[in-house]
Tab-separated table of C-alpha atoms and ligand atoms in Angstrom:
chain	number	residue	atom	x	y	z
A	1	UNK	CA	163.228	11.418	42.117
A	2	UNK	CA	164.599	8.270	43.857
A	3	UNK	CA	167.027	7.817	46.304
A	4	UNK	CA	170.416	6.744	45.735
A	5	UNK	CA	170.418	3.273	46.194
A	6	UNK	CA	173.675	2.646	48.619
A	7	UNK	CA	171.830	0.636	51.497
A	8	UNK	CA	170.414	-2.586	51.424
A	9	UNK	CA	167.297	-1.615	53.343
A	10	UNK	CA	164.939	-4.004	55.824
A	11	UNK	CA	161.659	-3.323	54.381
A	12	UNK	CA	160.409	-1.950	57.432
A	13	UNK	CA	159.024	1.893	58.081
A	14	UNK	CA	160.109	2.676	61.287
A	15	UNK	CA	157.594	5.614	62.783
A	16	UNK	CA	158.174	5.630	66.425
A	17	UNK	CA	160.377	4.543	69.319
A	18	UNK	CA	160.898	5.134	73.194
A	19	UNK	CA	163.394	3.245	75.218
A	20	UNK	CA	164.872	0.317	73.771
A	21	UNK	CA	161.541	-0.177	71.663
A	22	UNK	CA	160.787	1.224	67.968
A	23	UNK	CA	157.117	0.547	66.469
A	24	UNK	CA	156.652	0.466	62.434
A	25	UNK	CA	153.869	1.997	60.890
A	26	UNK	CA	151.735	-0.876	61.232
A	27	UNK	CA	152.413	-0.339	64.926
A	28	UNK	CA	154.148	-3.990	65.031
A	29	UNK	CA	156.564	-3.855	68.333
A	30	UNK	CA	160.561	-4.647	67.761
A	31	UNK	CA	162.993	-4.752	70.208
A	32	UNK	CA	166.299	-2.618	69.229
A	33	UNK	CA	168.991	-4.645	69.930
A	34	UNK	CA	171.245	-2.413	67.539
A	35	UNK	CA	170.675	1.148	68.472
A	36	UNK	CA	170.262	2.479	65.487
A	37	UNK	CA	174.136	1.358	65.038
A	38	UNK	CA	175.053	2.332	68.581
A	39	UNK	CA	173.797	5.723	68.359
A	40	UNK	CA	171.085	5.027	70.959
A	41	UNK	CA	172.974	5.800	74.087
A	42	UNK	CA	170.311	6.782	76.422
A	43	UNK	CA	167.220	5.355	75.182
A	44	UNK	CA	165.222	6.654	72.335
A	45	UNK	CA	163.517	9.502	72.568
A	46	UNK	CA	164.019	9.847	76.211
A	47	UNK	CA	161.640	12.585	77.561
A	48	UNK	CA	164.773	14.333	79.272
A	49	UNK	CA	166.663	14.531	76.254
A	50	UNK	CA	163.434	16.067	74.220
A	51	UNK	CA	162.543	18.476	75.985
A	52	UNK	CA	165.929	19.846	76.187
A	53	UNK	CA	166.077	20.101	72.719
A	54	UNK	CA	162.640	21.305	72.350
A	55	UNK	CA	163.470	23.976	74.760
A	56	UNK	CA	166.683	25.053	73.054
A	57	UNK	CA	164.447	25.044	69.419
A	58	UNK	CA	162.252	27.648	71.046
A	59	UNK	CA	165.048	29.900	72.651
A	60	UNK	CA	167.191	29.984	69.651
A	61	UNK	CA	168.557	27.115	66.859
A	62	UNK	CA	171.079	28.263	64.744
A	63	UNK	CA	174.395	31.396	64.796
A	64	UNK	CA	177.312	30.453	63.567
A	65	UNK	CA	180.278	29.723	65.302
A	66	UNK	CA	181.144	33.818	65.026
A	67	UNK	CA	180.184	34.465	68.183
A	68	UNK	CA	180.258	33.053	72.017
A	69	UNK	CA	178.017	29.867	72.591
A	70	UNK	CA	178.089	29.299	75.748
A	71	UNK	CA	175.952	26.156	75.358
A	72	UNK	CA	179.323	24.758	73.838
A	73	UNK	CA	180.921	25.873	76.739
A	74	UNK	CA	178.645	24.084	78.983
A	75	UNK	CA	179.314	20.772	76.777
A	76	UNK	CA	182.804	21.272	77.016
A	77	UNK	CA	183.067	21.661	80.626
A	78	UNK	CA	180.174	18.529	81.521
A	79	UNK	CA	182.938	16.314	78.841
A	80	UNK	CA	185.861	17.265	81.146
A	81	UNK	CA	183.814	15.863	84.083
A	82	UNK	CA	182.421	12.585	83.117
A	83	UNK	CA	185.847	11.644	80.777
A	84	UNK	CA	188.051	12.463	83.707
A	85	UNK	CA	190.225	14.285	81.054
A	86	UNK	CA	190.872	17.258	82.894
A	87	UNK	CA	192.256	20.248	80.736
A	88	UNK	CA	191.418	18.859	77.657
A	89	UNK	CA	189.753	21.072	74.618
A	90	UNK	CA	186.738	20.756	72.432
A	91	UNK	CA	186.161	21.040	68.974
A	92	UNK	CA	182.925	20.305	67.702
A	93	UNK	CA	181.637	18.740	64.340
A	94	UNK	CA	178.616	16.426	63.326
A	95	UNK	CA	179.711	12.760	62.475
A	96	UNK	CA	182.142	10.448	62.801
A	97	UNK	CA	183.880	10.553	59.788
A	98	UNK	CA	184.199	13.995	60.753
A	99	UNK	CA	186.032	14.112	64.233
A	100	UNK	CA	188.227	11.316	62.527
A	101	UNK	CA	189.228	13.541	59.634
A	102	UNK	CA	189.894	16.726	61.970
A	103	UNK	CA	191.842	14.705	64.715
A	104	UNK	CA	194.099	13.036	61.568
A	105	UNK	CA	194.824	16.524	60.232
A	106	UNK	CA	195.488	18.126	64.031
A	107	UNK	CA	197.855	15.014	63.797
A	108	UNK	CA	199.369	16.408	60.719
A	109	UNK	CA	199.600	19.963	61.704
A	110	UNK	CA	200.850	19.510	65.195
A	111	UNK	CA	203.528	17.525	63.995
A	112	UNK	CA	203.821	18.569	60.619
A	113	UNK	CA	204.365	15.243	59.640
A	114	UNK	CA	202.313	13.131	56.683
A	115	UNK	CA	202.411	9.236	57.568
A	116	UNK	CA	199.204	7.852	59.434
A	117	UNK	CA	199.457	4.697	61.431
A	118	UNK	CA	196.083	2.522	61.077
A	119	UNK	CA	195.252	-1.099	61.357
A	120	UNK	CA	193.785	-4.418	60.051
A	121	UNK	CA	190.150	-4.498	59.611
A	122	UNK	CA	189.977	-0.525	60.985
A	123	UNK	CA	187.022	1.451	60.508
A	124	UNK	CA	187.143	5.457	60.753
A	125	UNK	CA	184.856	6.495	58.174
A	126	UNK	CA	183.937	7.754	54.596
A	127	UNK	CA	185.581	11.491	54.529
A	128	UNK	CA	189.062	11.445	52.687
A	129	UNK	CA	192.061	10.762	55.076
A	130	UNK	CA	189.085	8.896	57.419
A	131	UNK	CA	188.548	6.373	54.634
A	132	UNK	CA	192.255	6.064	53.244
A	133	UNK	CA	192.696	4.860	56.853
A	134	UNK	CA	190.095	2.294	57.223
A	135	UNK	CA	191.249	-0.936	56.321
A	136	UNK	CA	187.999	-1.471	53.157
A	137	UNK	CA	189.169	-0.489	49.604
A	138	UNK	CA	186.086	-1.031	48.224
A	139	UNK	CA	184.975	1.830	49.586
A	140	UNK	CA	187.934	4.366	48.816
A	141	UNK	CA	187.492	6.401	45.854
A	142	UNK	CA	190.936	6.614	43.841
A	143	UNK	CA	190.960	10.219	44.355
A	144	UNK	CA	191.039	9.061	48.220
A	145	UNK	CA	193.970	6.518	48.005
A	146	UNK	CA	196.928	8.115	49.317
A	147	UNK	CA	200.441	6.801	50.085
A	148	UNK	CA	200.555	8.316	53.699
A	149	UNK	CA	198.582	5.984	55.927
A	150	UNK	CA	200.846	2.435	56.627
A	151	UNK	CA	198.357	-0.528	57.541
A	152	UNK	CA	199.540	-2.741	60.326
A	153	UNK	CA	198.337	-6.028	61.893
A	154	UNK	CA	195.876	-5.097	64.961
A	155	UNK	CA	197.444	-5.648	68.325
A	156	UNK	CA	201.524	-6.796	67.122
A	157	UNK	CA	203.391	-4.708	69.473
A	158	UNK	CA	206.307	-6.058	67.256
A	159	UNK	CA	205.090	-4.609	63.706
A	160	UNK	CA	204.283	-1.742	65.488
A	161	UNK	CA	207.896	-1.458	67.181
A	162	UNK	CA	209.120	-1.981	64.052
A	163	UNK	CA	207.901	0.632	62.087
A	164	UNK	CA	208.539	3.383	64.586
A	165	UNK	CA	212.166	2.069	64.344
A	166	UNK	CA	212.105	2.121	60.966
A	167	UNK	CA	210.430	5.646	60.322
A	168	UNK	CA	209.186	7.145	63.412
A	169	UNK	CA	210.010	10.902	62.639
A	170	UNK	CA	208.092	10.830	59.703
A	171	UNK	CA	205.010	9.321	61.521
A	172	UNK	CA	202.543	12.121	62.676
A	173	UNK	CA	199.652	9.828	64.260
A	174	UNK	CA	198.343	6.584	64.827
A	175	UNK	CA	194.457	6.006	64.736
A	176	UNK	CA	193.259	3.182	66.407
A	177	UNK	CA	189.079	2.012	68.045
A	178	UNK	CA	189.741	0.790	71.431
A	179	UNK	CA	187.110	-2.129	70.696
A	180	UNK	CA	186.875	-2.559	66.687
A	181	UNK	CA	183.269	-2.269	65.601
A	182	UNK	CA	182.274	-2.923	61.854
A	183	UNK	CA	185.382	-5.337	62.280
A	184	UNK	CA	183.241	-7.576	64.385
A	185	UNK	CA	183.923	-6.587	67.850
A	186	UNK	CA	187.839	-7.001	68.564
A	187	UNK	CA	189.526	-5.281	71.554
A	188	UNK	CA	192.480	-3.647	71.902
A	189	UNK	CA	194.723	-5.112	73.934
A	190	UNK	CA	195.503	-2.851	77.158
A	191	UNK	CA	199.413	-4.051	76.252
A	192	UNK	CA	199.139	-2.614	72.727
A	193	UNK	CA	197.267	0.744	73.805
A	194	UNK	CA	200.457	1.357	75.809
A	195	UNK	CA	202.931	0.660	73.610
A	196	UNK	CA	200.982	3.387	71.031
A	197	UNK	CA	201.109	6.134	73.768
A	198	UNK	CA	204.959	5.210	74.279
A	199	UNK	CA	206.159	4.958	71.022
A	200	UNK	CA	204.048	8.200	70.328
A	201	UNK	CA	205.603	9.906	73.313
A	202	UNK	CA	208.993	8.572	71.813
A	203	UNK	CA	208.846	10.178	68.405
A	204	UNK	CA	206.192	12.973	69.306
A	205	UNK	CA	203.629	11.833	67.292
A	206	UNK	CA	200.205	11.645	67.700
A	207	UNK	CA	197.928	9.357	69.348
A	208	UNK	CA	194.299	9.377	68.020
A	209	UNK	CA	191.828	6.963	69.944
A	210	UNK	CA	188.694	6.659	67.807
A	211	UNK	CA	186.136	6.664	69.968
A	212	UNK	CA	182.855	7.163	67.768
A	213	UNK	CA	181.435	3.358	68.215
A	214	UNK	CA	183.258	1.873	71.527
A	215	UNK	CA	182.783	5.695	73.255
A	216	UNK	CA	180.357	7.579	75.722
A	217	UNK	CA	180.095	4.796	78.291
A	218	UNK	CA	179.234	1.823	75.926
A	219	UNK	CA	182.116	-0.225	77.053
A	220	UNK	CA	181.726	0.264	80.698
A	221	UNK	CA	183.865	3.045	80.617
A	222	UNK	CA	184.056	6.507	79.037
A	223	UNK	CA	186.297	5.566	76.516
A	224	UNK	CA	186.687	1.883	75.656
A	225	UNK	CA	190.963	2.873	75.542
A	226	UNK	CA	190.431	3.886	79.033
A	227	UNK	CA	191.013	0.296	79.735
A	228	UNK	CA	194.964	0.284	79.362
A	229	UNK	CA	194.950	3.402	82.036
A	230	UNK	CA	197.135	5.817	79.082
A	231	UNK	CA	195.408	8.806	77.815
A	232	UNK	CA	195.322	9.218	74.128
A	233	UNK	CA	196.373	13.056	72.817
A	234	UNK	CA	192.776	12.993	70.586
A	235	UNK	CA	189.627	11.232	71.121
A	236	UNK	CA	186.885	11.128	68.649
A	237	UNK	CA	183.292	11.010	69.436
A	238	UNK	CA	179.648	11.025	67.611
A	239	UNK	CA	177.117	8.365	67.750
A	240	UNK	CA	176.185	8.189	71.351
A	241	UNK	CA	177.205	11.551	71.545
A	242	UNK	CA	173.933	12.857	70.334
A	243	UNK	CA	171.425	9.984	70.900
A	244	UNK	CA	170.189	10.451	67.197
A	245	UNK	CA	170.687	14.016	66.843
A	246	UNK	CA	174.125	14.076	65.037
A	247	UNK	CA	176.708	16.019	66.576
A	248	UNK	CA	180.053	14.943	66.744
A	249	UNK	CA	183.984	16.062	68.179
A	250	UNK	CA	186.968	15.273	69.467
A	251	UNK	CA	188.703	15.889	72.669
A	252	UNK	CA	192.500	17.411	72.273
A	253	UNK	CA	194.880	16.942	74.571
A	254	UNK	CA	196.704	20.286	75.929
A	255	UNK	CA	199.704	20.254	74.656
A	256	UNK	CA	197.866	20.372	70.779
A	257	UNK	CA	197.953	24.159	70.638
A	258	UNK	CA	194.927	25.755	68.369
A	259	UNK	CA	195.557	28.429	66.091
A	260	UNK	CA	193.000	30.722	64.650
A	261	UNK	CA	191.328	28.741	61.352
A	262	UNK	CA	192.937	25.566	62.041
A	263	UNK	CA	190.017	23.627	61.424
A	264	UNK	CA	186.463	25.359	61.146
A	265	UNK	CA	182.738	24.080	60.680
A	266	UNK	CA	179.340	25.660	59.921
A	267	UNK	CA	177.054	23.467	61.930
A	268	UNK	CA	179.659	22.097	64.088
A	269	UNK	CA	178.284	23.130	67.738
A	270	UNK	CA	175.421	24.440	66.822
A	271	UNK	CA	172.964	24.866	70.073
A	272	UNK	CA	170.662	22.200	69.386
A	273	UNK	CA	173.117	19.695	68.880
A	274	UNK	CA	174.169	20.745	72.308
A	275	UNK	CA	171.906	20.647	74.102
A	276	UNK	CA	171.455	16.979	72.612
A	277	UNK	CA	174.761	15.837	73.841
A	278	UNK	CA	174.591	17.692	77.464
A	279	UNK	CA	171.031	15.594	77.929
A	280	UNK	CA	173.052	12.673	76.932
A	281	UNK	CA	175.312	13.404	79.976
A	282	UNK	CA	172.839	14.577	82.258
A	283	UNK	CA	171.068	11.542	81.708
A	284	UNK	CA	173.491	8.704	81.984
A	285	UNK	CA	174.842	10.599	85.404
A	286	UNK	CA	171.464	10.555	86.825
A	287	UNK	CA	170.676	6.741	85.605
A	288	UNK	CA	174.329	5.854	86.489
A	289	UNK	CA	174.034	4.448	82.461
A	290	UNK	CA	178.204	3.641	82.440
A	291	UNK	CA	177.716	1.604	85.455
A	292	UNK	CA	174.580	0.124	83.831
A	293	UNK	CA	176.068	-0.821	80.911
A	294	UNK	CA	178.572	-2.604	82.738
A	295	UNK	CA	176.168	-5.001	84.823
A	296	UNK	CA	174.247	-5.403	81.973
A	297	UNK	CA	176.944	-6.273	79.568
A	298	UNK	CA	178.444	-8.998	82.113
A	299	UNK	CA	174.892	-10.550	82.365
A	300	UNK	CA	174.227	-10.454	78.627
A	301	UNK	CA	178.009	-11.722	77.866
A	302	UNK	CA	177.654	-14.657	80.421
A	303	UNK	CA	173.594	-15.671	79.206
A	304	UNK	CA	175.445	-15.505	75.269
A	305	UNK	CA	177.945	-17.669	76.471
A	306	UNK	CA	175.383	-20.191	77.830
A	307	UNK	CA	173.445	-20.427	74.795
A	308	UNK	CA	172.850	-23.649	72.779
A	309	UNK	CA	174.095	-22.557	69.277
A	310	UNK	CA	176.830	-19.554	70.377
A	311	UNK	CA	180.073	-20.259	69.473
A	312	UNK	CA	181.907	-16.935	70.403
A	313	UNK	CA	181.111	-14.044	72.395
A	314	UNK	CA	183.229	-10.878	72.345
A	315	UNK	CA	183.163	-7.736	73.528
A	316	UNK	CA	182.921	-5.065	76.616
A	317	UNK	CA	179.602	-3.394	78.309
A	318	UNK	CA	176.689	-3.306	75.518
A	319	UNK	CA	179.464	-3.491	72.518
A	320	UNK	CA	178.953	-7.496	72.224
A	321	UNK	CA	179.742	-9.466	69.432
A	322	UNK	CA	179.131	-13.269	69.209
A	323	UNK	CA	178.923	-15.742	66.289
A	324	UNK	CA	176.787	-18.869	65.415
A	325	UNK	CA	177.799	-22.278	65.161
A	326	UNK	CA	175.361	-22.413	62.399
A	327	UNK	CA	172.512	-20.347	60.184
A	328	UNK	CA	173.594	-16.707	61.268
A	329	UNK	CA	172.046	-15.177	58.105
A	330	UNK	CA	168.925	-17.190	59.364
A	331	UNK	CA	168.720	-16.017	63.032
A	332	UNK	CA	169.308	-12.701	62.269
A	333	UNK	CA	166.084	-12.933	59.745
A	334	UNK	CA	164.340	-15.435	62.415
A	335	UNK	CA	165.071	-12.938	64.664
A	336	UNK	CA	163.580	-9.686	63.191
A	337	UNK	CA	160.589	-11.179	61.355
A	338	UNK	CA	159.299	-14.345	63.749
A	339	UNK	CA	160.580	-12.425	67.166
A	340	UNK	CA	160.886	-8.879	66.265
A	341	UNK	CA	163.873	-7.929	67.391
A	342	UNK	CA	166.468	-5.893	65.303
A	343	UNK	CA	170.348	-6.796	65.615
A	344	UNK	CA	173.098	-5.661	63.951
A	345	UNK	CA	175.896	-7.700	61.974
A	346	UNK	CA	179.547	-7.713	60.987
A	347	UNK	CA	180.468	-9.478	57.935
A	348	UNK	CA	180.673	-12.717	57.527
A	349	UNK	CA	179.740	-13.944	60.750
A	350	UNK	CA	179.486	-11.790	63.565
A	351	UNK	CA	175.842	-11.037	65.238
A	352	UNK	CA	176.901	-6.958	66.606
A	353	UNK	CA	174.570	-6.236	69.691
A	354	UNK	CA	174.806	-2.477	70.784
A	355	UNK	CA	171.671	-2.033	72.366
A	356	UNK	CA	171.238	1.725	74.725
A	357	UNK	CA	172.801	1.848	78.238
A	358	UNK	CA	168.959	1.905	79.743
A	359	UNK	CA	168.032	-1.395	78.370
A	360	UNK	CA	166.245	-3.196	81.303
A	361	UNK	CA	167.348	-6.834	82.277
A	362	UNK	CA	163.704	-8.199	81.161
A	363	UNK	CA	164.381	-6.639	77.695
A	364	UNK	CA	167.771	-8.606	77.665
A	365	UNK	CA	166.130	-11.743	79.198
A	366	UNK	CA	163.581	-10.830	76.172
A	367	UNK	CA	166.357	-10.897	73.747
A	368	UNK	CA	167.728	-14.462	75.259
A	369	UNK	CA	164.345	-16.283	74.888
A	370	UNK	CA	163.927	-15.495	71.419
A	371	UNK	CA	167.508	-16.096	70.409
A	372	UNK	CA	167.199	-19.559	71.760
A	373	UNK	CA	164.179	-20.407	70.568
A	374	UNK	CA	165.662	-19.071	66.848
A	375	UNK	CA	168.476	-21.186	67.616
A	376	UNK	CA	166.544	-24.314	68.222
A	377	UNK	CA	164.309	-23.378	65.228
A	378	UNK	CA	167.317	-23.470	62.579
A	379	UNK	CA	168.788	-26.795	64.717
A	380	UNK	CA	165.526	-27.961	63.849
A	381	UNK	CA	165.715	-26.825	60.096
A	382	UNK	CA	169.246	-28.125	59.803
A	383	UNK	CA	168.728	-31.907	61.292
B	401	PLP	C1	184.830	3.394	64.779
B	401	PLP	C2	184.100	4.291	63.825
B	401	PLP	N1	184.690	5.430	63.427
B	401	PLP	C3	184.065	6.271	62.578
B	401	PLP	C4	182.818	6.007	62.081
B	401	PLP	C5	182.150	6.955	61.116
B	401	PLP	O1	181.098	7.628	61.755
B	401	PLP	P1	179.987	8.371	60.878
B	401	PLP	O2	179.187	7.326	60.193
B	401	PLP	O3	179.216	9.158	61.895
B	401	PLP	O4	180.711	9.259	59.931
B	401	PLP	C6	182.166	4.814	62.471
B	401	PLP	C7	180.830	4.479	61.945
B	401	PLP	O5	180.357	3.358	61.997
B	401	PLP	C8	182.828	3.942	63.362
B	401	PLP	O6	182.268	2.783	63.755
């Protein structure tokens, strides 16, 4: 049998990794620059974070969510702490898509309300409402198209105004990233951010902060939205969350009341996937990885900025994006085949750097000698 062909694959067998390095099965060295698509929060396979799973695989993997799990409660409690959103609650899923999906139909319920606020060039996922509301419609199905999610321009307080004026008791959420990922690395502006949790406080609806790419501590802070100092009333969370094991969830504000059968999940919380996520958090509190990734981001940001051949750099902590003046489709291969380093992209021209929060300053110094010397190569090639 064959796969099914939906990515557009490096032909590269990836067979181990540790840190911020992977090795293919030739046991040629890369440099991960991407993370796996900024699921690498805490380094791969970090020792800490294996044997806490290993240790969980031998006491018990799998009951469903029937009974107590007070691993979950653990998680739930160690979330409260290091997101500094006190009496939050937890509900716990396995991607992305996922927490999106359940915080847009909390949204719904809470409010009992049907219009979704999402913007330009979103991204929320490939799970029904989740993809109606990103901003792609080559990838929603027409059983997914709905009439219920209104598309504004990203960061226009005034469209935004406007609509809530025009219909605000009929809108039950908005869903917005606090840094826009597949996009190509846009930020919310702290101005915008606040004028979503007002207008949502003035026509009680909901607002979602989608937090699965610009979340756990990439940005420099918890949650990239924490930025414009206003709490959201959901935050979604799964990439870093896990560090490759998937897990995913969202964090509900208190005044979202839960009702038995609400929302429900088989493998949602299930113990190994928690004890993934509290390693993740043990770790980056012992390696102080938020405050990491903001010294590291500043010195990567200001290097990019300094480099022959970068035209733009964007971005907050380790969620960078910068573009070429020239030949990005040729660094990026110069890159991974001369230099060995992997990066990601955003379409057309946005190199997307989301490397983990324990990258070392010689890794990123690394990075900067062979993206110069790629840039000099296609100068070269282009003169
Ligand atoms: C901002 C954002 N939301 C949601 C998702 C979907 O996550 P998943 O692929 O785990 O379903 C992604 C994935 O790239 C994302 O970047």
């Amino acid at each position: 049998m064959s796969l099914f062909q939906v990515y557009p694959l490096q032909p590269i067998a990836i067979t181990k990794a540790l840190g911020s390095h992977v090795w293919d099965d030739k046991g040629t060295e890369y440099l991960d620059m991407y993370g796996g698509h900024a699921v690498i929060s805490i380094g791969h396979t970090h020792p800490h974070w294996v044997k806490r799973i290993e240790d969980q695989l031998h006491a018990m993997a799998f009951y469903s969510n029937s009974v107590i799990m007070p691993i979950q409660e653990e998680l739930a409690t160690a979330l409260n702490k290091i997101s500094g959103k006190q009496d939050y609650q937890l509900f716990l899923c396995n991607s992305g898509a996922e927490a999106n999906e359940n915080a847009l139909k909390l949204a719904s319920f809470h409010t009992g309300r049907k219009k979704i606020i999402a913007f330009s060039k979103a991204f929320h996922g490939r799970t029904s409402l989740a993809v109606a509301a990103t901003d792609n419609p080559s990838i929603i199905a027409p059983v997914n198209e709905t009439g219920n999610i209104i598309f504004l321009p990203f960061n226009d307080v005034e469209a935004l105004t406007a609509c809530f004026a025009k219909q605000g008791d009929e809108i039950a959420g908005v869903i917005i990233e606090g840094i826009q990922g597949v996009a190509g690395i846009y930020e919310a502006t702290n101005i915008f951010l606040q004028t979503i949790r007002a207008l949502c406080d003035k026509h009680g609806a909901v607002y979602i902060a989608d937090s699965v790419q610009c979340g756990y501590g990439r940005s420099g802070k918890f949650f990239a939205h924490d930025y414009a100092a206003v709490n959201a009333d959901i935050y979604s969370m799964a990439k870093g969350m896990g560090n490759g094991f998937p897990i995913g969830g969202i964090l509900i504000a208190p005044s979202i009341k839960a009702k038995f059968g609400l929302l429900g999940t088989t493998f949602g919380g299930n113990p190994l996937a928690c004890a993934a996520a509290l390693a993740v958090l043990e770790v980056m509190e012992k390696e102080n990885l938020i405050e990491a990734a903001i010294q590291k981001g500043k010195y990567l940001i200001e290097a990019l900025k300094n480099t022959k051949g970068v035209k733009v750099v964007r971005g907050k902590g380790l969620m960078i994006g910068f573009e070429m003046e020239t030949g990005l489709e040729d660094i990026r291969k110069f890159l991974l085949n001369d230099y060995k380093v992997f990066t990601g992209e955003a379409k057309p021209n946005v190199i997307r750097l989301l490397p983990s929060l324990s990258i070392s300053t010689a890794e990123i110094d690394l990075f900067l000698k062979a993206l110069t010397e790629a840039s000099t190569q296609i100068l070269n090639k282009t003169v």
